[in-house]
Amino acid sequence: MRTKFLRALVGAVMLGTAGAQAAEIRIGFTQDALTLDPGNHRSRETETIIRQMYDGLFTRNSRMEVVPELIDTWRQVDPVTYEFTIHRGVRFHSGDELTAEDIKFTFDRLTQTNAMDGQTSPRQSLLGPLRAVEVIGPYAVRFILREPWPILTAMLPFQEVVSRRFVERVGTAGMATQANGTGAFRLVEWRRGDSLILERFNDYFGGARSIPPVGPANVDRVIIRVIPENAARVAALLSGSVEIINELPASAIRQVEANPNTRVARVNGTRTFFIAFNNDRAPFNDPRVRRAMNHAIDRNLIIQRILADAAVPLNGVMSPDAFAFNRDLPEFTFDQALARRLLAEAGHANGFEAVIDTQSAYREISEAIASMLNRVGLRIRVQVWEGSVLTPIWQNAERRRERDMFFTSWGNGALDPSDIMVPTLRTGGRGNSAGFSNAEVDQLLDAAETEVDVNKRRDMYMRAQAIVNREAPWLFLWLPQDLYGVSRRLQGWEPNADSRINLQRATMR
Amino acid sequence: MSAAAVTSPTAFAWRRALRNRSAVGAAAVIVVVALAAIFAPWIAPHAVDDTDLLRRLQPPAWMDGGEWAFPLGCDGLGRDILSRLIFGARVSISIGLLVVALAVGIGTIAGLTAGYLRGTADTLLSRLAEILLAFPYLIFAVGLMAMTGPGLHNLVLALVYREWVVSFRVVRGETLAAREIEYVEAARALGASRLHIMTREILPNILSPILVVGTVRMATVIMLEASLSFLGLGVQSPTASWGAMVADGRDFLLDAWWVSTIPGLAILALVLSINVASQGFRDAFDPRMRT
């Protein structure tokens, strides 16, 4: 207790003298962690913070490939059985060694009902059909699935391994404010709503073997400062009081690039933006109308002008970085004459009235799209809603009956079609706000879900994407890049599409 | 003293008002804004929703990259700021007038009733007014708008819902004072009905404070409309509103200051003018201020 207090005190003093001798990296971050318990949240930002202190069985490299982290070797025994061996000598911050028991405990805690002191982990569904984890040696475990689930390894980077001994000692309540991971940094102090102070963990096992250099972190300290306001976060970067900021607003790109000490770092995000047409409602039940509207908007102009070139236009659902992305989808070129012709063919030569439902953050973009649609003779209007009101309306087939178009997005952290096409495009999917229903797509998605042959699986998703492109249930938009503002003094760090900010290999100049 | 030298109180007041230069200047601003609002479709150089992303954040004409076709520059969607300002004046002025008219109407009826009848009616209305006053106005309006949804009608309702309390309190106070004065007693002695006393005797005599409250509150209402529109609860795009225009530009404040600043200055000018002008005219027409 006493040493902890002293450490916190030293940390606080060092904060004031800002890295005179000790190298530290300060991050201006949009949100504080909701909890420090890796098993008790569904927040991307919380995960980014927790990931500084904890490791996963797998992680992703900067090319977004899934690579082993705590795992040394692994093999798939059969479609529903995987065997993993972890590295030996991995230490938790408390000094305990990581063993197979901790792995089993971690995943039991996530998947079993009421496993967290009577509470079920909100992350349970992220592990799909994982049925059981068996210890088969001091450093070896076996994962057993209820049914084949090809994206198991793609989903494992989202789960961090906890110490059984520690959790049993502090309980789920204690896990919310204390941390004992195997990560490159250990928690010094969490000033809720203000900052989180971390220091280098000297006994770090080194991180993913395939991402050099392997070893403890270079910098002594990492400070995550919570700065929710965009302008304040940008100002903190420009004034040199933080080295990294997340969610750099596109409107600030020019400023950050004009400053000699800062630069913009970009990475393709994992969130697909689109406008769902209400496919059950006239005139959107006619694919010609939906295709016409896809030809009526100039995606590139919007991306260039409003999104500061920080997005990739899409003609379908999948990110270009994702597994089974179909590169050969026909492009919806910006062609107003074609759009008018298709509308006339569908019997709407005089256009029609419709409303785009959106939220205030996307009002400007929605209005730009509406004005482009109006250029081909439609009468489209934008209605701004509260997100918590709008989303439930569109997720309910009965309640969305009177609505026309819905500006929305769907995240695909696993970068796998199973994680985005099944919820948004399969009949009755929980995110299928368009009400799209196509027997062939359903059949392909269902078959791919349990297909273990990677090539066959890829082929099924490619075909499903081609059908979706042809049927155009959405006004396809784009995949935004995640933008970070970075100090030029910071070396050896690039952003990751999974929003992880891995500072193990970063140095300060 | 010859007949020609006799000055009626009204003419005298007008002369005093015209000598007050700041009040005259302020009145001129109001007239210009009102004319712009009335003739918006004829004088605005562009349509209010004429979007062109190629003109996005084009600066005002006097700056590098500006052109006289868009004298005050363009907003984030490439719409002409001058045209939106002119159309936005309609929203500010009409909401200001409508809300004040409704609020003063309701407040006057309620105030006369409470002040003249006293008793239960007074207790109920006064307590209601106090309850409404106990809420911070803006938070109250935001809450109401969140429940009813954004839009012009709901905006007017949200503003009137509490605005009437201000005139209610003034009218009630004046009525309480007036009901004890001899002319009211005389009317009562002559057997006039309550309605007659309230509307024919008391109301004409307390009209001037009501008008003063109305004009002063008009400025406040315009500010509140701008605030609610700024928060995205007011008039819905593409209809232009000054408050919403300020909100539109706040993301570009460092890059393109004109998008927010110009409508902000317009709000400032109108609200200040209404305050200065109403102050000037009140001074001029107040018999106690006569020198």
Coordinates of N, CA, C and O in Angstrom, one line a residue, chain A residues 323-326 417 444-445 448 451 453-467:
Chain A
F323 N -11.2 -9.9 -44.7 CA -11.2 -11.2 -45.3 C -12.3 -11.3 -46.3 O -13.4 -10.8 -46.1
A324 N -12.0 -11.8 -47.5 CA -13.0 -12.1 -48.5 C -13.6 -10.8 -49.2 O -14.6 -10.8 -49.7
F325 N -12.8 -9.7 -49.1 CA -13.3 -8.5 -49.7 C -13.3 -8.7 -51.2 O -12.4 -9.2 -51.8
N326 N -14.5 -8.4 -51.9 CA -14.6 -8.6 -53.3 C -14.2 -7.4 -54.1 O -14.9 -6.4 -54.1
P417 N -16.5 -11.1 -42.9 CA -17.9 -10.9 -43.3 C -18.9 -11.4 -42.3 O -20.0 -10.9 -42.1
L444 N -26.0 -18.5 -48.7 CA -24.5 -18.4 -48.7 C -23.9 -18.0 -47.4 O -22.9 -18.6 -46.9
L445 N -24.6 -17.1 -46.7 CA -24.1 -16.7 -45.4 C -24.1 -17.8 -44.4 O -23.2 -18.0 -43.6
A448 N -21.4 -20.4 -45.2 CA -20.1 -19.9 -44.9 C -19.8 -19.9 -43.4 O -18.7 -20.0 -42.9
E451 N -18.4 -23.2 -42.6 CA -17.4 -23.8 -43.6 C -16.0 -23.6 -43.1 O -15.6 -22.5 -42.7
D453 N -13.2 -24.8 -44.8 CA -12.2 -24.6 -45.9 C -12.2 -23.1 -46.2 O -13.2 -22.5 -46.7
V454 N -11.0 -22.5 -46.0 CA -10.9 -21.0 -46.2 C -11.3 -20.5 -47.6 O -12.0 -19.5 -47.7
N455 N -10.9 -21.3 -48.6 CA -11.1 -20.8 -50.0 C -12.6 -20.9 -50.3 O -13.1 -20.0 -51.0
K456 N -13.2 -22.0 -49.9 CA -14.7 -22.1 -50.2 C -15.4 -21.0 -49.5 O -16.4 -20.4 -50.0
R457 N -15.0 -20.8 -48.2 CA -15.7 -19.7 -47.4 C -15.5 -18.4 -48.1 O -16.5 -17.6 -48.2
R458 N -14.3 -18.1 -48.5 CA -14.1 -16.8 -49.2 C -15.0 -16.7 -50.4 O -15.6 -15.7 -50.7
D459 N -15.0 -17.8 -51.2 CA -15.8 -17.8 -52.4 C -17.3 -17.5 -52.1 O -18.0 -16.7 -52.8
M460 N -17.8 -18.1 -51.1 CA -19.2 -17.9 -50.7 C -19.5 -16.4 -50.4 O -20.5 -15.8 -50.9
Y461 N -18.6 -15.8 -49.6 CA -18.8 -14.4 -49.2 C -18.6 -13.5 -50.5 O -19.3 -12.5 -50.6
M462 N -17.7 -13.9 -51.4 CA -17.5 -13.1 -52.6 C -18.9 -13.0 -53.4 O -19.3 -12.0 -53.9
R463 N -19.5 -14.2 -53.5 CA -20.7 -14.3 -54.2 C -21.8 -13.5 -53.5 O -22.6 -12.8 -54.2
A464 N -21.9 -13.6 -52.2 CA -22.9 -12.9 -51.5 C -22.7 -11.4 -51.7 O -23.7 -10.6 -51.9
Q465 N -21.5 -10.9 -51.7 CA -21.2 -9.5 -51.9 C -21.7 -9.0 -53.3 O -22.2 -7.9 -53.4
A466 N -21.5 -9.9 -54.3 CA -21.9 -9.5 -55.6 C -23.4 -9.4 -55.7 O -23.9 -8.5 -56.3
I467 N -24.1 -10.3 -55.0 CA -25.6 -10.2 -55.0 C -26.0 -8.9 -54.3 O -26.9 -8.1 -54.8

